[in-house]
Coordinates of C-alpha atoms and ligand atoms in Angstrom, one line a residue:
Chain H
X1 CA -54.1 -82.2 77.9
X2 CA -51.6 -79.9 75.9
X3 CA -50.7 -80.8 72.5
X4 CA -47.5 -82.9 72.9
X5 CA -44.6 -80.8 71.3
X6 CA -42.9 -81.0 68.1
X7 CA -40.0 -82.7 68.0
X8 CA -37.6 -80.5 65.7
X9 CA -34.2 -82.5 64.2
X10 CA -31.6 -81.4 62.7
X11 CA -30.2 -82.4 58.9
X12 CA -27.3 -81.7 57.9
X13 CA -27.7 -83.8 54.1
X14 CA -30.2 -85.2 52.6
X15 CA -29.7 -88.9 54.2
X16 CA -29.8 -87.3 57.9
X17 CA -33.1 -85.8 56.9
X18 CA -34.7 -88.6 55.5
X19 CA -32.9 -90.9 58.9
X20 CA -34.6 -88.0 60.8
X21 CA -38.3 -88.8 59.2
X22 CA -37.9 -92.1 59.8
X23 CA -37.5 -92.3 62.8
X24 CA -40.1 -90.0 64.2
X25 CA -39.0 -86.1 64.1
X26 CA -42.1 -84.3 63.3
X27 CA -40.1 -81.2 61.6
X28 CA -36.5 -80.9 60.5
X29 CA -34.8 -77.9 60.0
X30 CA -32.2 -77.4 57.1
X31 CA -29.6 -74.5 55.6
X32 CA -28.2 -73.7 52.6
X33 CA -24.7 -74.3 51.4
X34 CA -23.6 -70.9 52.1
X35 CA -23.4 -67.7 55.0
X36 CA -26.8 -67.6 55.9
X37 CA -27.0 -69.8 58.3
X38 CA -25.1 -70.9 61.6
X39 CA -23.6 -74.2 60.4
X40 CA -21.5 -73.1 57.2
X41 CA -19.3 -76.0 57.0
X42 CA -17.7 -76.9 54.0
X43 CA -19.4 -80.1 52.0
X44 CA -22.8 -79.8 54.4
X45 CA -26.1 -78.5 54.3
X46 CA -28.6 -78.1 51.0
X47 CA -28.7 -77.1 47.5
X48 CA -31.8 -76.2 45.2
X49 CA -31.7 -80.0 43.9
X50 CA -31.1 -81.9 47.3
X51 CA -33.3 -79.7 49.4
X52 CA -36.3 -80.2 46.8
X53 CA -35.9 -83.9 47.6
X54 CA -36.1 -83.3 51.3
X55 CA -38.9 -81.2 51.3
X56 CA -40.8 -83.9 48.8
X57 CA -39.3 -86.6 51.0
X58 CA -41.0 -85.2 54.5
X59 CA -44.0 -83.9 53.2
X60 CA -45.2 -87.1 51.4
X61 CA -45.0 -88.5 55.0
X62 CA -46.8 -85.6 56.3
X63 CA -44.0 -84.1 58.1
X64 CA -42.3 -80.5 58.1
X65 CA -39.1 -78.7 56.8
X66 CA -38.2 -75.7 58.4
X67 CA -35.5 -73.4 56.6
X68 CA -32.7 -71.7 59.1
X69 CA -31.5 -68.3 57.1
X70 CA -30.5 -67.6 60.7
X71 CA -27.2 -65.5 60.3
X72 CA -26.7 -61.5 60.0
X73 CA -26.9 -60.3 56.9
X74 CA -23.6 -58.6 56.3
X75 CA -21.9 -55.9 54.7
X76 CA -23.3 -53.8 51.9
X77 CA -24.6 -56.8 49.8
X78 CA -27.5 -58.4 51.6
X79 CA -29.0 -59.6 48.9
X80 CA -27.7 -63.2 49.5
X81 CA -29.7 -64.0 52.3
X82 CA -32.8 -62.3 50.7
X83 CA -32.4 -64.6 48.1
X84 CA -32.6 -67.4 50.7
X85 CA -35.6 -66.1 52.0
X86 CA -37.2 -66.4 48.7
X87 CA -35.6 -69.7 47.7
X88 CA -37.3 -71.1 50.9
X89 CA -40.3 -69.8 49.9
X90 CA -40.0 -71.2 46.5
X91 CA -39.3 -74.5 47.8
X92 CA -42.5 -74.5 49.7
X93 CA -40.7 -75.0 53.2
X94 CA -43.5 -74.7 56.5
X95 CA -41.5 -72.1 57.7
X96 CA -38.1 -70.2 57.7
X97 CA -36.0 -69.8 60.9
X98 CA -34.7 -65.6 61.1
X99 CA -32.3 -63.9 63.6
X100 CA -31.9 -60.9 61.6
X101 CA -34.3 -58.4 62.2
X102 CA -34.2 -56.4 58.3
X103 CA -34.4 -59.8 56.9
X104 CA -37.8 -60.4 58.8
X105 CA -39.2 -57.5 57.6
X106 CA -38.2 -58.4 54.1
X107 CA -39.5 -62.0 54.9
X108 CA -43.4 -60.4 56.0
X109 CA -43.4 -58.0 52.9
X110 CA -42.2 -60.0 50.4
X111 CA -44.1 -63.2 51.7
X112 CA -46.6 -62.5 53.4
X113 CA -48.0 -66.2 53.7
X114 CA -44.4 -67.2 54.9
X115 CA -44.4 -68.7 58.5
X116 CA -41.7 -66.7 60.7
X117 CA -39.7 -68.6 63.7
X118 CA -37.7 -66.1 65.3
X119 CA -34.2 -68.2 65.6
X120 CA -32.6 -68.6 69.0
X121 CA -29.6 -66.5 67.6
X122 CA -32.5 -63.6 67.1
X123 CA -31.3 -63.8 70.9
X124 CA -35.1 -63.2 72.7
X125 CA -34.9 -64.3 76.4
X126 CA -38.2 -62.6 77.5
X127 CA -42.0 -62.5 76.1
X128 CA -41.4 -58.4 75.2
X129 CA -39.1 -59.9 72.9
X130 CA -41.3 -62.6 71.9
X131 CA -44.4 -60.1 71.7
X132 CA -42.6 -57.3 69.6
X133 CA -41.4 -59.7 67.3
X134 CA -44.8 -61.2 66.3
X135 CA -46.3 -57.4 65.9
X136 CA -44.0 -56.3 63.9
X137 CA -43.0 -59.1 61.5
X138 CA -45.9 -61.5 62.8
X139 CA -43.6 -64.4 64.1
X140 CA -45.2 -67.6 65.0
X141 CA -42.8 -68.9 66.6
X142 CA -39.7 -67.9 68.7
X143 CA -36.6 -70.6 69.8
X144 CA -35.5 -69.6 73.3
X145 CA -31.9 -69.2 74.0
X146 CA -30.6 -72.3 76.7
X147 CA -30.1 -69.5 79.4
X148 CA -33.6 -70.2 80.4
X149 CA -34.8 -71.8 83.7
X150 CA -38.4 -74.0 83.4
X151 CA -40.1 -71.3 85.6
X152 CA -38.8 -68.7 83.0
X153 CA -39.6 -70.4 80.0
X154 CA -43.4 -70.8 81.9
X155 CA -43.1 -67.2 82.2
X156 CA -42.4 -66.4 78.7
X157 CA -45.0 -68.8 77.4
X158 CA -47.8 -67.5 79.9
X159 CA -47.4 -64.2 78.7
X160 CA -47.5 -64.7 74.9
X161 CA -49.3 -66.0 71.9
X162 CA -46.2 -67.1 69.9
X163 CA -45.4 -70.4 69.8
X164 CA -42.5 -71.4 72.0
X165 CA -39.3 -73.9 71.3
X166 CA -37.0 -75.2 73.2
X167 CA -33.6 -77.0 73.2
X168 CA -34.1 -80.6 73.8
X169 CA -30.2 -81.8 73.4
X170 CA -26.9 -81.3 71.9
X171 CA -24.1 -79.7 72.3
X172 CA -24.1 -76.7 74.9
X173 CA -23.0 -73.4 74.0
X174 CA -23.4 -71.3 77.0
X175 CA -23.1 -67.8 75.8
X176 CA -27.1 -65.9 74.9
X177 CA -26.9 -67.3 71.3
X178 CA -26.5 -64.6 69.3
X179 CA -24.5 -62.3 71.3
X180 CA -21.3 -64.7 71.3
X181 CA -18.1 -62.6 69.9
X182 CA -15.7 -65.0 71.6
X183 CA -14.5 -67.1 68.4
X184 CA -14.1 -63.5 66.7
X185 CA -10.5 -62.7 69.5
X186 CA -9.3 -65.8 67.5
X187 CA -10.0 -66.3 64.2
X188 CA -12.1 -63.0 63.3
X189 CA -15.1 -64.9 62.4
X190 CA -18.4 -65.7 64.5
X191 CA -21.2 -67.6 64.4
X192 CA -23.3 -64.4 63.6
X193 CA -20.7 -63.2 61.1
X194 CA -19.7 -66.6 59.5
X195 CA -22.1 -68.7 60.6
X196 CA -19.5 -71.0 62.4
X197 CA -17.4 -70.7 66.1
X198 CA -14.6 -73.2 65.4
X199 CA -13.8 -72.5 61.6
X200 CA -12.7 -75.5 60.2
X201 CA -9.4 -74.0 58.7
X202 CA -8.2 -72.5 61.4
X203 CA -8.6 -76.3 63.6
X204 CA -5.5 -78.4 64.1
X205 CA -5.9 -81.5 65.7
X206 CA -2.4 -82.8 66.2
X207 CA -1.1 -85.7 67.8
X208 CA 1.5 -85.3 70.6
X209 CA 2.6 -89.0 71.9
X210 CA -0.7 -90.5 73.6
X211 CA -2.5 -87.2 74.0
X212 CA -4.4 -85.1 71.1
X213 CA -4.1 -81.3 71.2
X214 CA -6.5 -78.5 69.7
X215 CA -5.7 -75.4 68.3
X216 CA -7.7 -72.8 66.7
X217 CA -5.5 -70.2 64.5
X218 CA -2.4 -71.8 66.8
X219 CA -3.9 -71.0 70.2
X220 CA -3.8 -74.2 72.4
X221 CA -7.7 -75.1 73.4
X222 CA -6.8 -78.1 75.1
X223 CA -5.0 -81.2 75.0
X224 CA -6.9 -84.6 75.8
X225 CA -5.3 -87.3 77.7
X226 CA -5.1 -90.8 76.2
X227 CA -8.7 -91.8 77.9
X228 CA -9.6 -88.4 77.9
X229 CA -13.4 -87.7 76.4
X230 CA -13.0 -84.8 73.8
X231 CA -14.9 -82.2 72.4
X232 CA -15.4 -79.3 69.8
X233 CA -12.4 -77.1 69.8
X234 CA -14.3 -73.9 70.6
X235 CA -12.8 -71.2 72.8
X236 CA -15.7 -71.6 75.2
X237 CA -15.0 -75.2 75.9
X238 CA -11.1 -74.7 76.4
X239 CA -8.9 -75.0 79.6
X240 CA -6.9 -72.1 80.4
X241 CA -4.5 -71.3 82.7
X242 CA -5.5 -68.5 85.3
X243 CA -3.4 -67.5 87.8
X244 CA -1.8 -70.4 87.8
X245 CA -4.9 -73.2 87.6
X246 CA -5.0 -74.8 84.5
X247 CA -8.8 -75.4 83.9
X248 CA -12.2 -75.4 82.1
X249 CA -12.5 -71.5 82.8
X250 CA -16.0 -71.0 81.1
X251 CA -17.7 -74.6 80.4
X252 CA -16.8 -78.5 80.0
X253 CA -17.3 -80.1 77.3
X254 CA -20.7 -81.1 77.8
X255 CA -24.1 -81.4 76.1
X256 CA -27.6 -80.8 76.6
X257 CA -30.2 -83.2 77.9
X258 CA -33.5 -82.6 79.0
X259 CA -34.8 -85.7 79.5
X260 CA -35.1 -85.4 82.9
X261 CA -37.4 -82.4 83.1
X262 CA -39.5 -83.4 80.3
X263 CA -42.9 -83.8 81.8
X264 CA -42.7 -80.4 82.9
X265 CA -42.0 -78.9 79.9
X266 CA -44.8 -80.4 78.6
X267 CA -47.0 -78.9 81.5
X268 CA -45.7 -76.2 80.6
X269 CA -46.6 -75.7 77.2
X270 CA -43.8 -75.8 74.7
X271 CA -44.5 -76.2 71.2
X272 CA -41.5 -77.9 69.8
X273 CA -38.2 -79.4 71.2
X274 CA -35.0 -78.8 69.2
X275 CA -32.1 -81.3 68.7
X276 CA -28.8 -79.6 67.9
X277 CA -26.3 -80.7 65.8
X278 CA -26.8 -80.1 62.0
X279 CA -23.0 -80.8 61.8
X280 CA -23.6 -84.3 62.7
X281 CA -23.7 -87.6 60.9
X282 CA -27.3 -89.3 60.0
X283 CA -26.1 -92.1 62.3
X284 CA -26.4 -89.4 65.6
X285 CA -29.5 -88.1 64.1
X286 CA -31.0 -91.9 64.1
X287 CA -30.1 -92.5 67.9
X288 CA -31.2 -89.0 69.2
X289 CA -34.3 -88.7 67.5
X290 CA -35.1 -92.2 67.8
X291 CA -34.6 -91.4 72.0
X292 CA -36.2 -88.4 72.7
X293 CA -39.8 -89.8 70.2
X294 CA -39.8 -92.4 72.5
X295 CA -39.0 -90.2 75.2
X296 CA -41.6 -88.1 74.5
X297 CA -44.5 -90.5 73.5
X298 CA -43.8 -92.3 77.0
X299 CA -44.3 -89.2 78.8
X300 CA -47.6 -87.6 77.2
X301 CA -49.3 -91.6 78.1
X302 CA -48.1 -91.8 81.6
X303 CA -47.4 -87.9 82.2
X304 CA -47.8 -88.7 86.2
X305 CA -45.7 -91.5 86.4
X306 CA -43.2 -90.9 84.0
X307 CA -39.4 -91.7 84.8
X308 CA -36.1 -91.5 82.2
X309 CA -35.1 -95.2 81.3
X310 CA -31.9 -96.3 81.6
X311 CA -31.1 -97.3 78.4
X312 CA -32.4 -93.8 76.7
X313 CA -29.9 -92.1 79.1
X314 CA -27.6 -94.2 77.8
X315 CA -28.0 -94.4 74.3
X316 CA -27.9 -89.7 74.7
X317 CA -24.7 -89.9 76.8
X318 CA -23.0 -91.9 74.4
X319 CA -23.4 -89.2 71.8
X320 CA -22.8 -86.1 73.8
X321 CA -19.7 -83.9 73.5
X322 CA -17.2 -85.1 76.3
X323 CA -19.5 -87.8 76.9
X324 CA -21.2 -85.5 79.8
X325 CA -24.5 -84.1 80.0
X326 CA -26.3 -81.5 81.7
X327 CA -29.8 -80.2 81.9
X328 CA -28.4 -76.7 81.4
X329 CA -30.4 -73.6 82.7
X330 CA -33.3 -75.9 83.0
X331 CA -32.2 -76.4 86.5
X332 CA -31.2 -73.7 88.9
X333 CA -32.3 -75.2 92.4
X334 CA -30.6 -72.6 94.6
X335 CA -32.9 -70.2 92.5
Chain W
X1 CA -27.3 -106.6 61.8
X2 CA -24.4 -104.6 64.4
X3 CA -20.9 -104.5 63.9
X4 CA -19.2 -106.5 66.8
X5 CA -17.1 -104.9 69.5
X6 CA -14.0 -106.8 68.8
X7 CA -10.3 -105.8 68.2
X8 CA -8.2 -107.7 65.8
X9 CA -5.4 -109.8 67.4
X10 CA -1.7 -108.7 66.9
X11 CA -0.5 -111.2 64.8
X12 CA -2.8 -110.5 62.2
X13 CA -1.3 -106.5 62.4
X14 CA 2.1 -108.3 62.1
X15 CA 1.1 -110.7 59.4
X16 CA -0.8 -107.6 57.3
X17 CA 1.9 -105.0 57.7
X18 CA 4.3 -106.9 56.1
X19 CA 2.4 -107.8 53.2
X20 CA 2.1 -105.2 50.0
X21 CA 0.1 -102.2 50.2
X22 CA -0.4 -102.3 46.7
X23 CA -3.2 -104.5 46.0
X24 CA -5.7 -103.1 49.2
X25 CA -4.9 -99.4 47.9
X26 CA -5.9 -100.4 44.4
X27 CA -9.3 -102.1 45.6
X28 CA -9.8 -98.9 47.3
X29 CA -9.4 -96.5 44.6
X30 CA -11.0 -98.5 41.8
X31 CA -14.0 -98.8 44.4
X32 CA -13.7 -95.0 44.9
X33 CA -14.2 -94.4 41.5
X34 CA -16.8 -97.1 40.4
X35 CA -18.9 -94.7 43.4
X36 CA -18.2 -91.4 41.4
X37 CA -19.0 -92.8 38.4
X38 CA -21.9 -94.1 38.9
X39 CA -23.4 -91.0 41.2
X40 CA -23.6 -92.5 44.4
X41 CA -20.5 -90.4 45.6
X42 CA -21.4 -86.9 45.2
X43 CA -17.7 -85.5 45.2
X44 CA -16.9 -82.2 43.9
X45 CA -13.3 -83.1 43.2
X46 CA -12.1 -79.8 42.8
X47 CA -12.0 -79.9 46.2
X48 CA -9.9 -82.9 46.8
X49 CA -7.1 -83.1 43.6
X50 CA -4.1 -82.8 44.9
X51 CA -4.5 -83.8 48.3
X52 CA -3.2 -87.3 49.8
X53 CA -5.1 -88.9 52.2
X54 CA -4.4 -92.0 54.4
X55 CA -6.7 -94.1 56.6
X56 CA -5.0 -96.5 59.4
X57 CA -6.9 -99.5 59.9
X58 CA -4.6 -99.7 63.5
X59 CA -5.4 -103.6 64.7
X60 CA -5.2 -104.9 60.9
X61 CA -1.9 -103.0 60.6
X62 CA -3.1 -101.7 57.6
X63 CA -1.9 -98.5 55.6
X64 CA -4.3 -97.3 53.2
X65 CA -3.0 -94.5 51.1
X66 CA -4.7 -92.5 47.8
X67 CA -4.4 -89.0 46.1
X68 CA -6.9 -87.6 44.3
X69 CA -6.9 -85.8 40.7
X70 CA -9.7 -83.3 39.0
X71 CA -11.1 -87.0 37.6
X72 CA -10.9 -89.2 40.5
X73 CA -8.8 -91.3 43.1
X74 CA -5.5 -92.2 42.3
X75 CA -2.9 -94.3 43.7
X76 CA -0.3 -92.6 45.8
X77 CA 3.7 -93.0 45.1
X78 CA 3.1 -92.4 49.5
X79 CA 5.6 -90.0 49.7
X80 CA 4.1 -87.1 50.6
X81 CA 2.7 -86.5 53.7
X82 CA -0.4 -87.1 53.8
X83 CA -2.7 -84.0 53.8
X84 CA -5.7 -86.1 56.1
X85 CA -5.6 -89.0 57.9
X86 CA -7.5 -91.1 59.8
X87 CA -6.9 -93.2 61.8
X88 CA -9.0 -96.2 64.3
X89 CA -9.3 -99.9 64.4
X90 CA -11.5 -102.3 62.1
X91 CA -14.5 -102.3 63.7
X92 CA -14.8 -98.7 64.2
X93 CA -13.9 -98.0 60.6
X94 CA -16.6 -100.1 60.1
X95 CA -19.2 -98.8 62.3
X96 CA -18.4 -95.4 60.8
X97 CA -19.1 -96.6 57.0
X98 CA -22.5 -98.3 58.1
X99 CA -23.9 -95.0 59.6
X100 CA -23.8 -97.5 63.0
X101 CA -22.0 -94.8 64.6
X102 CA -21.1 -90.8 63.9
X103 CA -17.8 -90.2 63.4
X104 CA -17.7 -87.3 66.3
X105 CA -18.9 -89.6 68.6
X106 CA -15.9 -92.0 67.7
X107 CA -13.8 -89.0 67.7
X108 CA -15.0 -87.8 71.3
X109 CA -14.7 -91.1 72.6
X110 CA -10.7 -91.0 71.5
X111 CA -11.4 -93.9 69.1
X112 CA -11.0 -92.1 65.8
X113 CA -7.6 -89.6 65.1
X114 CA -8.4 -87.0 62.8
X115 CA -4.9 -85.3 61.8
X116 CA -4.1 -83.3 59.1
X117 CA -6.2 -80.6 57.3
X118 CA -9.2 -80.3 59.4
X119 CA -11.1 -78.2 56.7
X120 CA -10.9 -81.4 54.0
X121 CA -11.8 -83.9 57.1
X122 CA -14.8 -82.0 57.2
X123 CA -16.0 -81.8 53.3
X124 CA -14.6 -85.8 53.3
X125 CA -16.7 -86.6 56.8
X126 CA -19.7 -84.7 54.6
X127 CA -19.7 -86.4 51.7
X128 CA -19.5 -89.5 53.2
X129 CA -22.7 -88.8 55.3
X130 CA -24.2 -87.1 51.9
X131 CA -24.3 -90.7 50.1
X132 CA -27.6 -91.4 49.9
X133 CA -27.2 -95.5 50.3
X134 CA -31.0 -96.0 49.9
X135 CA -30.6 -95.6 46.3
X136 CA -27.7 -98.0 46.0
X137 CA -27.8 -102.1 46.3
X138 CA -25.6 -101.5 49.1
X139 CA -28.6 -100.2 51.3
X140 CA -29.3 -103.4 53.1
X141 CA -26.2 -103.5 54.8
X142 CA -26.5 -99.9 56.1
X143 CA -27.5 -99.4 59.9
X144 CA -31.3 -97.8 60.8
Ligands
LIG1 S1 -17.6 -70.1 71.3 FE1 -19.0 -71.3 72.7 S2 -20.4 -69.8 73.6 FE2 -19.5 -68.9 71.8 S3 -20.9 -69.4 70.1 FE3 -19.3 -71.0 70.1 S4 -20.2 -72.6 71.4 FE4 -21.4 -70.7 71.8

């Protein structure tokens, strides 16, 4: 039988990594308190002193720490996410998690013993990608964008040596992840840019009588209802008005869950499964990762007869944006 | 140990809002700052003098108000509009401070307002989740 995949989780602070040991993520991934990488959010993430303690914290349980420096290096100065780079490998993490291309290059030079995951915002949807990516820079590793269906992720992974992960749950973004501009209409900043979609300060949540409205830099995203599920105020999740139908225009609020097709991404052959949310509190990270171990140690013993439990559907959906889920891609029947 | 799903009845609103607001705001602050003081709350308080905050405990009718200096919490005078506030009943408060539940669950389920600044919700829904309780005597009562 194939190895049973990784289960990747995500920590925001040191508390949601050490909830995220605990209860059974084999890797986590982290960022730094700064640009370079996709959740720059004021007060999260790591510095030198906490992210020491992490990496101390997982290892001594035998566990690994993955490092995402997974924005563009911008402008003239790039020398702030090289210094990541090196800072990471300092710190001794298993691996660091790249989009950028130059910063890859500067990764395999500089440390050659250095495990590179290509990030999903490195944006590689096919095993050229995949393939070019480990000749040049010798990725390990590559995180498929949640465009995929199963039979292409098969496809990808049958033709390729690189380790390949996929998203397991969280919130949806629906664009190829790394090629999203969308945020940039509104606010000038993107998640490639700025490492964030919804900056925080240009977010208003605003009361108006029973209902709760988002803006972003004054444009109206939506406006919840009183028993109205809500979720991230980011363009792509809005309701607009087009030609007269007010409506989700590009996606619901929704997140990510795989459960359901599980055993055959373990037939498959994925290496690791990825939990999003780095923005989230150590009490999601508990729930999540403490479904989707058991989740996955039920299906490698009973890979035939495995079925999703009630009660792990229901712990997931509790936590998921609009409280609705989706397997995504995953699932394109009429394909 | 789980925090029960219960909502506080109305009369107890109507007793609590009319009592002072002094003495709960003063618990709060001087609780605040034991935290800082000691390390377990790793505020950078740059970040937060000046600003006023209020939490709304909504079934226990309760008005929770602070400000915040380059040194600490203060009390609040409660003029000013509040730059933050939150706002949900007891027990969600509750489930929120024992890591039972994550605040943007609450907040997507419509049981938590955030209003106000949304940039300092975020570095004070951070710090919060950057205590590290495990080092603290107050680690037993913490969920997971
Ligand atoms: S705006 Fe939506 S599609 Fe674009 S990066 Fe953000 S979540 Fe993804």
């Amino acid at each position: 039988m194939k190895p049973l995949p990784e289960l990747v989780c995500p920590a925001g602070s040191l508390p949601a990594l050490k909830t995220a040991i605990d209860h059974g993520a084999d890797a986590v991934y982290m960022g730094l308190k700064n640009e370079t990488n996709a959740r720059n959010f004021a007060g999260l993430n790591f510095d030198e002193k906490s992210a020491a303690a992490g990496i101390r914290y997982a290892h001594d349980k035998g566990r690994k720490v993955l490092m995402a420096i997974n924005t563009f290096a911008q402008g003239v100065d790039i020398s702030r996410w090289q210094r990541a780079v090196d800072q990471a490998a300092d710190l001794g993490v298993d691996a660091v998690i790249l989009a950028d291309i130059g910063l890859m290059d500067y990764a395999c030079r500089r440390h050659p013993r250095l495990r590179l995951h290509m990030s999903v915002q490195g944006s590689a949807t096919n095993y050229e990608a995949v393939n070019l990516a480990r000749e040049r820079f010798g990725v390990v590793r590559a995180v498929l964008p949640r465009v995929l269906t199963v039979d292409q992720v098969r496809h990808v992974i049958e033709h390729t040596d690189v380790e390949i992960e996929v998203f397991g749950f969280g919130s949806l973004c629906v664009m190829v992840e790394g090629r999203c501009l969308l945020s940039s209409y509104a606010t000038g900043e993107s998640p490639n840019t700025h490492g964030v979609c919804s900056p925080a300060k240009f977010v208003r949540w605003e009361q108006e009588g029973a209902a709760t409205a988002s803006r972003l830099n004054g444009i109206l995203i939506d406006r919840y209802g009183a028993g109205e599920a809500a979720g991230y105020p980011t363009l792509c999740k809005g309701r607009f008005d087009v030609e007269g139908d007010t409506y989700y225009a590009l996606e619901e609020p929704t997140s990510l869950n795989v459960l359901e097709v599980l055993p055959s991404l373990l037939e498959i052959g994925v290496a690791a499964i990825k939990v999003e949310g780095r923005q989230r509190s150590p009490a999601y990270v508990a729930q999540v990762t403490q479904t989707l171990r058991a989740a996955l140690d039920e299906a490698a013993r009973n890979p035939q007869r495995f079925s999703v439990k009630p009660a792990w559907q229901a712990a997931l959906a509790k936590l998921a944006e609009g409280q609705q889920q989706t397997l995504g891609a995953y699932s394109r029947p009429w394909k | 140990m789980r925090v029960p799903d219960l909502t506080l009845p109305p009369l107890f609103a109507s007793v609590v809002s009319r009592l002072p607001a002094t003495p709960p705001n003063l618990a709060l602050v001087t609780l605040l700052n034991q935290l800082l003081k000691r390390g377990v709350l790793p505020a950078d308080m740059s970040l937060l003098a000046g600003r006023h905050f209020a939490v709304d405990v909504l079934d226990a009718g309760l008005r929770l108000r602070f400000g915040a200096d380059d040194n600490g919490f203060v009390l609040d005078d409660g003029h000013a509009e509040p730059d933050l506030r939150f706002a949900a009943n007891a027990a969600d408060l509750a489930r929120m401070m024992l890591r039972e539940e994550d605040p943007d669950t609450l907040f997507f389920n419509r049981k938590l307002t955030i209003e106000g600044d949304t940039e300092l919700g975020l570095i004070v829904k951070n710090l919060l989740d950057s205590v590290d309780w495990s080092e603290t005597p107050l680690a037993r009562f913490m969920a997971a």
